[in-house]
Amino acid sequence: MSATPVTPAQRARLVTLASQAAVATATVLIVAKLWAYWQSDSVSVLASLVDSLMDGAASLINLVAVRYSLAPADSQHRFGHGKAESIAALMQAAFIAGSGLFLVTESLSRLLRPRPLEDPALGVAVMGGAIVLTLLLQAVQRHVVRRTGSQAIAADALHYRMDLLSQTAIIAALLLAQSGWVAADAIFALGIAGYILHGAWRIGAEAIQDLLDRELDSSTRTLIIRCATAHPEVVGVHSLRSRRSGGTAIVQLHLDMDAALTLAEAHRIGDEVSDEIRAALPGTDVL
């Protein structure tokens, strides 16, 4: 995923802000949905409550992982700690998949043994408030992902996008159940469970690709080659390899230069090219 260049300090501030906002939002939503489920006995509200519980756990993992990933490189981790973000995203995928499977079980049980809801109007009110709060958090997360490209925040944002859809579906289910179609509650909850499982697959697949050192996207690689070949003493570029560790792009490349250059001159040119790449992609580790 590409991101608008920011300094490491700016990135640290933004991802920490987004992580803290997600934890606070999840806490409020858990309390509100727990009360709504207690009062309504709606399985679709339970679906949303379980989803928020998983979001809360995932957001806490994110907060810890982001703090760890921002730690500078040390003697045992020369490339930094950025992979912690991908590990956090993979753990989130496991949490989400677990919640989805739980909802499948609960939804099928309620579908086979339906019972009327107690206070669907309360559930509608709580879901409406949850939508407003989630939209505010989404605005923060979109801004942070656009600026930093953080995979952990992107995974968290996907959770809450799923929440928006599920909350809207739950309102529809509650209204239908209130009008007499009791099975709508379980049917909608089952649909939400399927969507949650699909989201878990997407998050997990993306995290695994980063842990396997997938190349940076083609536009970023093109920018790197353009920066290198723009130097007047660079004849060409080959053996470009790249990967990402959290917010740090790691780039290795070979420069073709005039064979008559001294080693000192070639070293100077290499340093100048590295500086150009880092200017275009702040925080990049260039070799």
PDB file of C-alpha atoms in Angstrom:
ATOM      1  CA  MET A   1       0.000   0.000   0.000  1.00  0.00           C
ATOM      2  CA  SER A   2       1.399   3.424  -0.884  1.00  0.00           C
ATOM      3  CA  ALA A   3       1.448   6.322   1.547  1.00  0.00           C
ATOM      4  CA  THR A   4       2.081  10.054   1.478  1.00  0.00           C
ATOM      5  CA  PRO A   5       5.691  10.488   2.698  1.00  0.00           C
ATOM      6  CA  VAL A   6       5.995  11.441   6.371  1.00  0.00           C
ATOM      7  CA  THR A   7       8.913  11.552   8.770  1.00  0.00           C
ATOM      8  CA  PRO A   8       9.359   8.681  11.256  1.00  0.00           C
ATOM      9  CA  ALA A   9       8.370  11.021  14.111  1.00  0.00           C
ATOM     10  CA  GLN A  10       5.168  12.058  12.320  1.00  0.00           C
ATOM     11  CA  ARG A  11       4.354   8.427  11.580  1.00  0.00           C
ATOM     12  CA  ALA A  12       4.856   7.455  15.218  1.00  0.00           C
ATOM     13  CA  ARG A  13       2.500  10.203  16.382  1.00  0.00           C
ATOM     14  CA  LEU A  14      -0.199   9.361  13.841  1.00  0.00           C
ATOM     15  CA  VAL A  15      -0.296   5.583  14.343  1.00  0.00           C
ATOM     16  CA  THR A  16      -0.297   6.006  18.134  1.00  0.00           C
ATOM     17  CA  LEU A  17      -3.222   8.436  17.867  1.00  0.00           C
ATOM     18  CA  ALA A  18      -5.194   6.036  15.681  1.00  0.00           C
ATOM     19  CA  SER A  19      -4.478   3.094  17.997  1.00  0.00           C
ATOM     20  CA  GLN A  20      -5.602   4.994  21.095  1.00  0.00           C
ATOM     21  CA  ALA A  21      -8.746   6.247  19.334  1.00  0.00           C
ATOM     22  CA  ALA A  22      -9.637   2.675  18.313  1.00  0.00           C
ATOM     23  CA  VAL A  23      -9.254   1.358  21.874  1.00  0.00           C
ATOM     24  CA  ALA A  24     -11.432   4.169  23.267  1.00  0.00           C
ATOM     25  CA  THR A  25     -14.103   3.636  20.602  1.00  0.00           C
ATOM     26  CA  ALA A  26     -14.179  -0.137  21.123  1.00  0.00           C
ATOM     27  CA  THR A  27     -14.608   0.343  24.884  1.00  0.00           C
ATOM     28  CA  VAL A  28     -17.618   2.633  24.456  1.00  0.00           C
ATOM     29  CA  LEU A  29     -19.210   0.330  21.854  1.00  0.00           C
ATOM     30  CA  ILE A  30     -18.754  -2.783  24.005  1.00  0.00           C
ATOM     31  CA  VAL A  31     -20.515  -1.190  26.981  1.00  0.00           C
ATOM     32  CA  ALA A  32     -23.389   0.157  24.840  1.00  0.00           C
ATOM     33  CA  LYS A  33     -23.925  -3.096  22.906  1.00  0.00           C
ATOM     34  CA  LEU A  34     -23.729  -5.231  26.050  1.00  0.00           C
ATOM     35  CA  TRP A  35     -26.550  -3.172  27.541  1.00  0.00           C
ATOM     36  CA  ALA A  36     -28.557  -3.356  24.294  1.00  0.00           C
ATOM     37  CA  TYR A  37     -28.165  -7.150  24.102  1.00  0.00           C
ATOM     38  CA  TRP A  38     -29.136  -7.524  27.773  1.00  0.00           C
ATOM     39  CA  GLN A  39     -32.324  -5.582  27.136  1.00  0.00           C
ATOM     40  CA  SER A  40     -33.296  -6.946  23.695  1.00  0.00           C
ATOM     41  CA  ASP A  41     -31.982 -10.549  23.610  1.00  0.00           C
ATOM     42  CA  SER A  42     -31.268 -10.004  19.904  1.00  0.00           C
ATOM     43  CA  VAL A  43     -28.773 -12.407  18.349  1.00  0.00           C
ATOM     44  CA  SER A  44     -27.859  -9.808  15.730  1.00  0.00           C
ATOM     45  CA  VAL A  45     -27.015  -7.350  18.526  1.00  0.00           C
ATOM     46  CA  LEU A  46     -25.001 -10.188  20.115  1.00  0.00           C
ATOM     47  CA  ALA A  47     -23.199 -10.538  16.774  1.00  0.00           C
ATOM     48  CA  SER A  48     -22.260  -6.880  16.885  1.00  0.00           C
ATOM     49  CA  LEU A  49     -21.250  -7.153  20.557  1.00  0.00           C
ATOM     50  CA  VAL A  50     -18.935 -10.099  19.833  1.00  0.00           C
ATOM     51  CA  ASP A  51     -17.483  -8.201  16.889  1.00  0.00           C
ATOM     52  CA  SER A  52     -16.796  -5.191  19.146  1.00  0.00           C
ATOM     53  CA  LEU A  53     -15.201  -7.433  21.774  1.00  0.00           C
ATOM     54  CA  MET A  54     -12.886  -8.790  19.096  1.00  0.00           C
ATOM     55  CA  ASP A  55     -12.239  -5.255  17.856  1.00  0.00           C
ATOM     56  CA  GLY A  56     -11.360  -4.184  21.378  1.00  0.00           C
ATOM     57  CA  ALA A  57      -8.920  -7.066  21.819  1.00  0.00           C
ATOM     58  CA  ALA A  58      -7.434  -6.441  18.374  1.00  0.00           C
ATOM     59  CA  SER A  59      -7.095  -2.708  19.045  1.00  0.00           C
ATOM     60  CA  LEU A  60      -5.259  -3.421  22.302  1.00  0.00           C
ATOM     61  CA  ILE A  61      -2.926  -5.762  20.423  1.00  0.00           C
ATOM     62  CA  ASN A  62      -2.442  -3.011  17.853  1.00  0.00           C
ATOM     63  CA  LEU A  63      -1.592  -0.452  20.521  1.00  0.00           C
ATOM     64  CA  VAL A  64       1.082  -2.712  22.029  1.00  0.00           C
ATOM     65  CA  ALA A  65       2.409  -3.812  18.623  1.00  0.00           C
ATOM     66  CA  VAL A  66       2.583  -0.269  17.265  1.00  0.00           C
ATOM     67  CA  ARG A  67       4.540   0.888  20.305  1.00  0.00           C
ATOM     68  CA  TYR A  68       6.951  -2.020  19.884  1.00  0.00           C
ATOM     69  CA  SER A  69       7.276  -1.519  16.127  1.00  0.00           C
ATOM     70  CA  LEU A  70       8.279   2.124  16.660  1.00  0.00           C
ATOM     71  CA  ALA A  71      11.280   1.129  18.794  1.00  0.00           C
ATOM     72  CA  PRO A  72      14.544   1.983  16.996  1.00  0.00           C
ATOM     73  CA  ALA A  73      16.802  -0.683  15.552  1.00  0.00           C
ATOM     74  CA  ASP A  74      19.176  -2.325  18.029  1.00  0.00           C
ATOM     75  CA  SER A  75      22.059  -4.807  17.944  1.00  0.00           C
ATOM     76  CA  GLN A  76      19.671  -7.779  17.803  1.00  0.00           C
ATOM     77  CA  HIS A  77      17.167  -6.224  15.357  1.00  0.00           C
ATOM     78  CA  ARG A  78      19.230  -4.323  12.798  1.00  0.00           C
ATOM     79  CA  PHE A  79      16.215  -3.753  10.539  1.00  0.00           C
ATOM     80  CA  GLY A  80      14.068  -2.423  13.373  1.00  0.00           C
ATOM     81  CA  HIS A  81      10.893  -3.890  14.883  1.00  0.00           C
ATOM     82  CA  GLY A  82       8.385  -3.043  12.153  1.00  0.00           C
ATOM     83  CA  LYS A  83       7.355  -6.663  11.544  1.00  0.00           C
ATOM     84  CA  ALA A  84       5.429  -6.421  14.828  1.00  0.00           C
ATOM     85  CA  GLU A  85       2.706  -4.627  12.851  1.00  0.00           C
ATOM     86  CA  SER A  86       2.289  -7.576  10.492  1.00  0.00           C
ATOM     87  CA  ILE A  87       2.247 -10.013  13.403  1.00  0.00           C
ATOM     88  CA  ALA A  88      -0.453  -7.893  15.061  1.00  0.00           C
ATOM     89  CA  ALA A  89      -2.504  -7.934  11.871  1.00  0.00           C
ATOM     90  CA  LEU A  90      -2.188 -11.725  11.677  1.00  0.00           C
ATOM     91  CA  MET A  91      -3.357 -12.051  15.296  1.00  0.00           C
ATOM     92  CA  GLN A  92      -6.296  -9.784  14.484  1.00  0.00           C
ATOM     93  CA  ALA A  93      -7.241 -12.082  11.621  1.00  0.00           C
ATOM     94  CA  ALA A  94      -7.307 -15.018  14.059  1.00  0.00           C
ATOM     95  CA  PHE A  95      -9.490 -13.056  16.504  1.00  0.00           C
ATOM     96  CA  ILE A  96     -11.899 -12.048  13.752  1.00  0.00           C
ATOM     97  CA  ALA A  97     -12.141 -15.595  12.389  1.00  0.00           C
ATOM     98  CA  GLY A  98     -12.919 -16.904  15.869  1.00  0.00           C
ATOM     99  CA  SER A  99     -15.694 -14.377  16.364  1.00  0.00           C
ATOM    100  CA  GLY A 100     -17.130 -15.205  12.939  1.00  0.00           C
ATOM    101  CA  LEU A 101     -17.290 -18.924  13.692  1.00  0.00           C
ATOM    102  CA  PHE A 102     -18.933 -18.225  17.059  1.00  0.00           C
ATOM    103  CA  LEU A 103     -21.592 -16.126  15.335  1.00  0.00           C
ATOM    104  CA  VAL A 104     -22.285 -18.857  12.783  1.00  0.00           C
ATOM    105  CA  THR A 105     -23.021 -21.248  15.644  1.00  0.00           C
ATOM    106  CA  GLU A 106     -25.232 -18.770  17.520  1.00  0.00           C
ATOM    107  CA  SER A 107     -27.108 -17.694  14.395  1.00  0.00           C
ATOM    108  CA  LEU A 108     -27.895 -21.261  13.319  1.00  0.00           C
ATOM    109  CA  SER A 109     -29.065 -22.077  16.839  1.00  0.00           C
ATOM    110  CA  ARG A 110     -31.419 -19.086  16.905  1.00  0.00           C
ATOM    111  CA  LEU A 111     -32.602 -19.802  13.363  1.00  0.00           C
ATOM    112  CA  LEU A 112     -33.597 -23.336  14.369  1.00  0.00           C
ATOM    113  CA  ARG A 113     -35.192 -22.164  17.637  1.00  0.00           C
ATOM    114  CA  PRO A 114     -36.472 -18.605  17.028  1.00  0.00           C
ATOM    115  CA  ARG A 115     -37.898 -16.505  19.830  1.00  0.00           C
ATOM    116  CA  PRO A 116     -39.373 -12.980  19.853  1.00  0.00           C
ATOM    117  CA  LEU A 117     -37.173 -10.019  20.780  1.00  0.00           C
ATOM    118  CA  GLU A 118     -37.824  -8.081  23.972  1.00  0.00           C
ATOM    119  CA  ASP A 119     -36.938  -4.475  23.108  1.00  0.00           C
ATOM    120  CA  PRO A 120     -35.840  -4.062  19.475  1.00  0.00           C
ATOM    121  CA  ALA A 121     -36.322  -0.262  19.584  1.00  0.00           C
ATOM    122  CA  LEU A 122     -33.494   0.025  22.112  1.00  0.00           C
ATOM    123  CA  GLY A 123     -31.246  -2.030  19.860  1.00  0.00           C
ATOM    124  CA  VAL A 124     -32.004   0.292  16.932  1.00  0.00           C
ATOM    125  CA  ALA A 125     -31.102   3.351  19.025  1.00  0.00           C
ATOM    126  CA  VAL A 126     -27.832   1.862  20.238  1.00  0.00           C
ATOM    127  CA  MET A 127     -26.828   0.735  16.732  1.00  0.00           C
ATOM    128  CA  GLY A 128     -27.546   4.231  15.423  1.00  0.00           C
ATOM    129  CA  GLY A 129     -25.240   5.763  18.025  1.00  0.00           C
ATOM    130  CA  ALA A 130     -22.609   3.129  17.242  1.00  0.00           C
ATOM    131  CA  ILE A 131     -22.701   4.064  13.553  1.00  0.00           C
ATOM    132  CA  VAL A 132     -22.017   7.735  14.353  1.00  0.00           C
ATOM    133  CA  LEU A 133     -19.097   6.867  16.652  1.00  0.00           C
ATOM    134  CA  THR A 134     -17.639   4.398  14.146  1.00  0.00           C
ATOM    135  CA  LEU A 135     -17.808   6.968  11.332  1.00  0.00           C
ATOM    136  CA  LEU A 136     -15.773   9.409  13.429  1.00  0.00           C
ATOM    137  CA  LEU A 137     -13.132   6.750  14.109  1.00  0.00           C
ATOM    138  CA  GLN A 138     -13.044   5.797  10.421  1.00  0.00           C
ATOM    139  CA  ALA A 139     -12.237   9.389   9.481  1.00  0.00           C
ATOM    140  CA  VAL A 140      -9.212   9.308  11.818  1.00  0.00           C
ATOM    141  CA  GLN A 141      -8.067   5.896  10.565  1.00  0.00           C
ATOM    142  CA  ARG A 142      -8.371   6.807   6.885  1.00  0.00           C
ATOM    143  CA  HIS A 143      -6.237   9.888   7.454  1.00  0.00           C
ATOM    144  CA  VAL A 144      -3.559   7.902   9.307  1.00  0.00           C
ATOM    145  CA  VAL A 145      -3.436   5.061   6.751  1.00  0.00           C
ATOM    146  CA  ARG A 146      -3.216   7.575   3.900  1.00  0.00           C
ATOM    147  CA  ARG A 147      -0.282   9.325   5.590  1.00  0.00           C
ATOM    148  CA  THR A 148       1.598   6.326   7.030  1.00  0.00           C
ATOM    149  CA  GLY A 149       0.584   3.173   5.144  1.00  0.00           C
ATOM    150  CA  SER A 150       0.414   1.345   8.491  1.00  0.00           C
ATOM    151  CA  GLN A 151      -0.763  -2.234   7.962  1.00  0.00           C
ATOM    152  CA  ALA A 152      -1.888  -2.582  11.576  1.00  0.00           C
ATOM    153  CA  ILE A 153      -4.075   0.533  11.380  1.00  0.00           C
ATOM    154  CA  ALA A 154      -5.382  -0.551   7.962  1.00  0.00           C
ATOM    155  CA  ALA A 155      -6.401  -3.904   9.469  1.00  0.00           C
ATOM    156  CA  ASP A 156      -8.106  -2.117  12.363  1.00  0.00           C
ATOM    157  CA  ALA A 157      -9.881   0.193   9.910  1.00  0.00           C
ATOM    158  CA  LEU A 158     -11.194  -2.836   8.026  1.00  0.00           C
ATOM    159  CA  HIS A 159     -12.718  -4.118  11.279  1.00  0.00           C
ATOM    160  CA  TYR A 160     -14.634  -0.912  11.744  1.00  0.00           C
ATOM    161  CA  ARG A 161     -15.730  -0.730   8.105  1.00  0.00           C
ATOM    162  CA  MET A 162     -17.188  -4.175   8.668  1.00  0.00           C
ATOM    163  CA  ASP A 163     -18.826  -2.806  11.813  1.00  0.00           C
ATOM    164  CA  LEU A 164     -20.547  -0.058   9.826  1.00  0.00           C
ATOM    165  CA  LEU A 165     -22.090  -2.578   7.457  1.00  0.00           C
ATOM    166  CA  SER A 166     -23.063  -4.961  10.245  1.00  0.00           C
ATOM    167  CA  GLN A 167     -24.586  -2.158  12.349  1.00  0.00           C
ATOM    168  CA  THR A 168     -26.684  -1.021   9.399  1.00  0.00           C
ATOM    169  CA  ALA A 169     -27.771  -4.621   8.739  1.00  0.00           C
ATOM    170  CA  ILE A 170     -28.654  -5.069  12.404  1.00  0.00           C
ATOM    171  CA  ILE A 171     -30.928  -2.037  12.344  1.00  0.00           C
ATOM    172  CA  ALA A 172     -32.721  -3.542   9.338  1.00  0.00           C
ATOM    173  CA  ALA A 173     -32.948  -6.931  11.095  1.00  0.00           C
ATOM    174  CA  LEU A 174     -34.382  -5.399  14.268  1.00  0.00           C
ATOM    175  CA  LEU A 175     -36.964  -3.410  12.333  1.00  0.00           C
ATOM    176  CA  LEU A 176     -38.015  -6.523  10.416  1.00  0.00           C
ATOM    177  CA  ALA A 177     -38.190  -8.555  13.627  1.00  0.00           C
ATOM    178  CA  GLN A 178     -40.281  -5.815  15.228  1.00  0.00           C
ATOM    179  CA  SER A 179     -42.703  -6.013  12.323  1.00  0.00           C
ATOM    180  CA  GLY A 180     -43.166  -9.767  12.845  1.00  0.00           C
ATOM    181  CA  TRP A 181     -40.404 -11.467  10.849  1.00  0.00           C
ATOM    182  CA  VAL A 182     -38.511 -12.924  13.840  1.00  0.00           C
ATOM    183  CA  ALA A 183     -36.185 -15.072  11.712  1.00  0.00           C
ATOM    184  CA  ALA A 184     -34.672 -11.911  10.151  1.00  0.00           C
ATOM    185  CA  ASP A 185     -32.600 -11.385  13.301  1.00  0.00           C
ATOM    186  CA  ALA A 186     -30.783 -14.735  12.933  1.00  0.00           C
ATOM    187  CA  ILE A 187     -30.543 -14.517   9.126  1.00  0.00           C
ATOM    188  CA  PHE A 188     -28.871 -11.103   9.237  1.00  0.00           C
ATOM    189  CA  ALA A 189     -26.532 -12.258  12.010  1.00  0.00           C
ATOM    190  CA  LEU A 190     -25.516 -15.227   9.835  1.00  0.00           C
ATOM    191  CA  GLY A 191     -24.773 -12.883   6.940  1.00  0.00           C
ATOM    192  CA  ILE A 192     -22.647 -10.679   9.216  1.00  0.00           C
ATOM    193  CA  ALA A 193     -20.716 -13.769  10.347  1.00  0.00           C
ATOM    194  CA  GLY A 194     -19.916 -14.631   6.719  1.00  0.00           C
ATOM    195  CA  TYR A 195     -18.702 -11.095   6.069  1.00  0.00           C
ATOM    196  CA  ILE A 196     -16.527 -11.212   9.193  1.00  0.00           C
ATOM    197  CA  LEU A 197     -14.888 -14.467   8.048  1.00  0.00           C
ATOM    198  CA  HIS A 198     -14.204 -12.959   4.620  1.00  0.00           C
ATOM    199  CA  GLY A 199     -12.554  -9.949   6.283  1.00  0.00           C
ATOM    200  CA  ALA A 200     -10.399 -12.220   8.448  1.00  0.00           C
ATOM    201  CA  TRP A 201      -9.122 -13.972   5.310  1.00  0.00           C
ATOM    202  CA  ARG A 202      -8.197 -10.660   3.656  1.00  0.00           C
ATOM    203  CA  ILE A 203      -6.359  -9.313   6.715  1.00  0.00           C
ATOM    204  CA  GLY A 204      -4.488 -12.574   7.293  1.00  0.00           C
ATOM    205  CA  ALA A 205      -3.432 -12.909   3.655  1.00  0.00           C
ATOM    206  CA  GLU A 206      -2.055  -9.349   3.583  1.00  0.00           C
ATOM    207  CA  ALA A 207      -0.131  -9.842   6.843  1.00  0.00           C
ATOM    208  CA  ILE A 208       1.382 -13.121   5.632  1.00  0.00           C
ATOM    209  CA  GLN A 209       2.563 -11.491   2.403  1.00  0.00           C
ATOM    210  CA  ASP A 210       4.390  -8.773   4.357  1.00  0.00           C
ATOM    211  CA  LEU A 211       5.942 -11.352   6.686  1.00  0.00           C
ATOM    212  CA  LEU A 212       7.135 -13.185   3.555  1.00  0.00           C
ATOM    213  CA  ASP A 213       8.845  -9.967   2.371  1.00  0.00           C
ATOM    214  CA  ARG A 214       6.659  -9.194  -0.626  1.00  0.00           C
ATOM    215  CA  GLU A 215       8.147  -6.575  -2.955  1.00  0.00           C
ATOM    216  CA  LEU A 216       7.033  -2.954  -2.677  1.00  0.00           C
ATOM    217  CA  ASP A 217       4.351  -1.922  -5.166  1.00  0.00           C
ATOM    218  CA  SER A 218       5.379  -1.199  -8.760  1.00  0.00           C
ATOM    219  CA  SER A 219       4.898   2.582  -8.496  1.00  0.00           C
ATOM    220  CA  THR A 220       7.279   2.765  -5.518  1.00  0.00           C
ATOM    221  CA  ARG A 221       9.858   0.610  -7.288  1.00  0.00           C
ATOM    222  CA  THR A 222       9.593   2.832 -10.368  1.00  0.00           C
ATOM    223  CA  LEU A 223      10.167   5.901  -8.180  1.00  0.00           C
ATOM    224  CA  ILE A 224      13.289   4.296  -6.672  1.00  0.00           C
ATOM    225  CA  ILE A 225      14.722   3.527 -10.126  1.00  0.00           C
ATOM    226  CA  ARG A 226      13.890   7.049 -11.296  1.00  0.00           C
ATOM    227  CA  CYS A 227      15.728   8.564  -8.311  1.00  0.00           C
ATOM    228  CA  ALA A 228      18.780   6.403  -8.949  1.00  0.00           C
ATOM    229  CA  THR A 229      19.023   6.951 -12.700  1.00  0.00           C
ATOM    230  CA  ALA A 230      18.470  10.704 -12.323  1.00  0.00           C
ATOM    231  CA  HIS A 231      22.022  11.019 -10.990  1.00  0.00           C
ATOM    232  CA  PRO A 232      24.237  12.174 -13.908  1.00  0.00           C
ATOM    233  CA  GLU A 233      27.000   9.648 -13.099  1.00  0.00           C
ATOM    234  CA  VAL A 234      24.725   6.603 -12.834  1.00  0.00           C
ATOM    235  CA  VAL A 235      24.571   4.626 -16.082  1.00  0.00           C
ATOM    236  CA  GLY A 236      21.951   2.091 -14.976  1.00  0.00           C
ATOM    237  CA  VAL A 237      20.393   0.123 -12.125  1.00  0.00           C
ATOM    238  CA  HIS A 238      20.047  -3.613 -11.580  1.00  0.00           C
ATOM    239  CA  SER A 239      19.315  -6.191  -8.853  1.00  0.00           C
ATOM    240  CA  LEU A 240      16.693  -4.010  -7.171  1.00  0.00           C
ATOM    241  CA  ARG A 241      15.150  -5.811  -4.183  1.00  0.00           C
ATOM    242  CA  SER A 242      12.670  -4.323  -1.746  1.00  0.00           C
ATOM    243  CA  ARG A 243      10.431  -5.212   1.165  1.00  0.00           C
ATOM    244  CA  ARG A 244       8.605  -3.553   4.018  1.00  0.00           C
ATOM    245  CA  SER A 245       9.023  -3.879   7.760  1.00  0.00           C
ATOM    246  CA  GLY A 246       6.137  -2.000   9.375  1.00  0.00           C
ATOM    247  CA  GLY A 247       6.492   1.604   8.243  1.00  0.00           C
ATOM    248  CA  THR A 248      10.052   1.159   6.992  1.00  0.00           C
ATOM    249  CA  ALA A 249      10.704   0.367   3.339  1.00  0.00           C
ATOM    250  CA  ILE A 250      13.940  -1.604   2.903  1.00  0.00           C
ATOM    251  CA  VAL A 251      15.634  -1.238  -0.491  1.00  0.00           C
ATOM    252  CA  GLN A 252      18.742  -2.863  -1.965  1.00  0.00           C
ATOM    253  CA  LEU A 253      20.047  -2.086  -5.452  1.00  0.00           C
ATOM    254  CA  HIS A 254      23.205  -2.064  -7.567  1.00  0.00           C
ATOM    255  CA  LEU A 255      24.328   0.991  -9.518  1.00  0.00           C
ATOM    256  CA  ASP A 256      26.119   0.823 -12.891  1.00  0.00           C
ATOM    257  CA  MET A 257      28.836   3.490 -13.191  1.00  0.00           C
ATOM    258  CA  ASP A 258      31.861   4.346 -15.312  1.00  0.00           C
ATOM    259  CA  ALA A 259      34.550   1.713 -14.721  1.00  0.00           C
ATOM    260  CA  ALA A 260      37.216   4.444 -14.606  1.00  0.00           C
ATOM    261  CA  LEU A 261      35.796   5.938 -11.385  1.00  0.00           C
ATOM    262  CA  THR A 262      37.777   5.475  -8.204  1.00  0.00           C
ATOM    263  CA  LEU A 263      36.266   3.527  -5.304  1.00  0.00           C
ATOM    264  CA  ALA A 264      35.936   6.757  -3.317  1.00  0.00           C
ATOM    265  CA  GLU A 265      34.056   8.461  -6.168  1.00  0.00           C
ATOM    266  CA  ALA A 266      31.739   5.462  -6.597  1.00  0.00           C
ATOM    267  CA  HIS A 267      31.073   5.460  -2.850  1.00  0.00           C
ATOM    268  CA  ARG A 268      30.209   9.169  -2.981  1.00  0.00           C
ATOM    269  CA  ILE A 269      27.758   8.602  -5.835  1.00  0.00           C
ATOM    270  CA  GLY A 270      26.144   5.723  -3.935  1.00  0.00           C
ATOM    271  CA  ASP A 271      25.638   7.956  -0.899  1.00  0.00           C
ATOM    272  CA  GLU A 272      24.107  10.698  -3.051  1.00  0.00           C
ATOM    273  CA  VAL A 273      21.678   8.250  -4.677  1.00  0.00           C
ATOM    274  CA  SER A 274      20.728   6.889  -1.244  1.00  0.00           C
ATOM    275  CA  ASP A 275      20.010  10.434  -0.064  1.00  0.00           C
ATOM    276  CA  GLU A 276      17.795  11.057  -3.110  1.00  0.00           C
ATOM    277  CA  ILE A 277      15.773   7.887  -2.458  1.00  0.00           C
ATOM    278  CA  ARG A 278      15.356   8.749   1.225  1.00  0.00           C
ATOM    279  CA  ALA A 279      14.248  12.273   0.270  1.00  0.00           C
ATOM    280  CA  ALA A 280      11.526  10.803  -1.950  1.00  0.00           C
ATOM    281  CA  LEU A 281      10.603   8.053   0.554  1.00  0.00           C
ATOM    282  CA  PRO A 282      11.370   9.333   4.082  1.00  0.00           C
ATOM    283  CA  GLY A 283      12.536   6.685   6.543  1.00  0.00           C
ATOM    284  CA  THR A 284      13.610   4.223   3.820  1.00  0.00           C
ATOM    285  CA  ASP A 285      16.544   1.924   4.598  1.00  0.00           C
ATOM    286  CA  VAL A 286      18.731   2.006   1.463  1.00  0.00           C
ATOM    287  CA  LEU A 287      21.717  -0.224   0.664  1.00  0.00           C
TER     288      LEU A 287
END
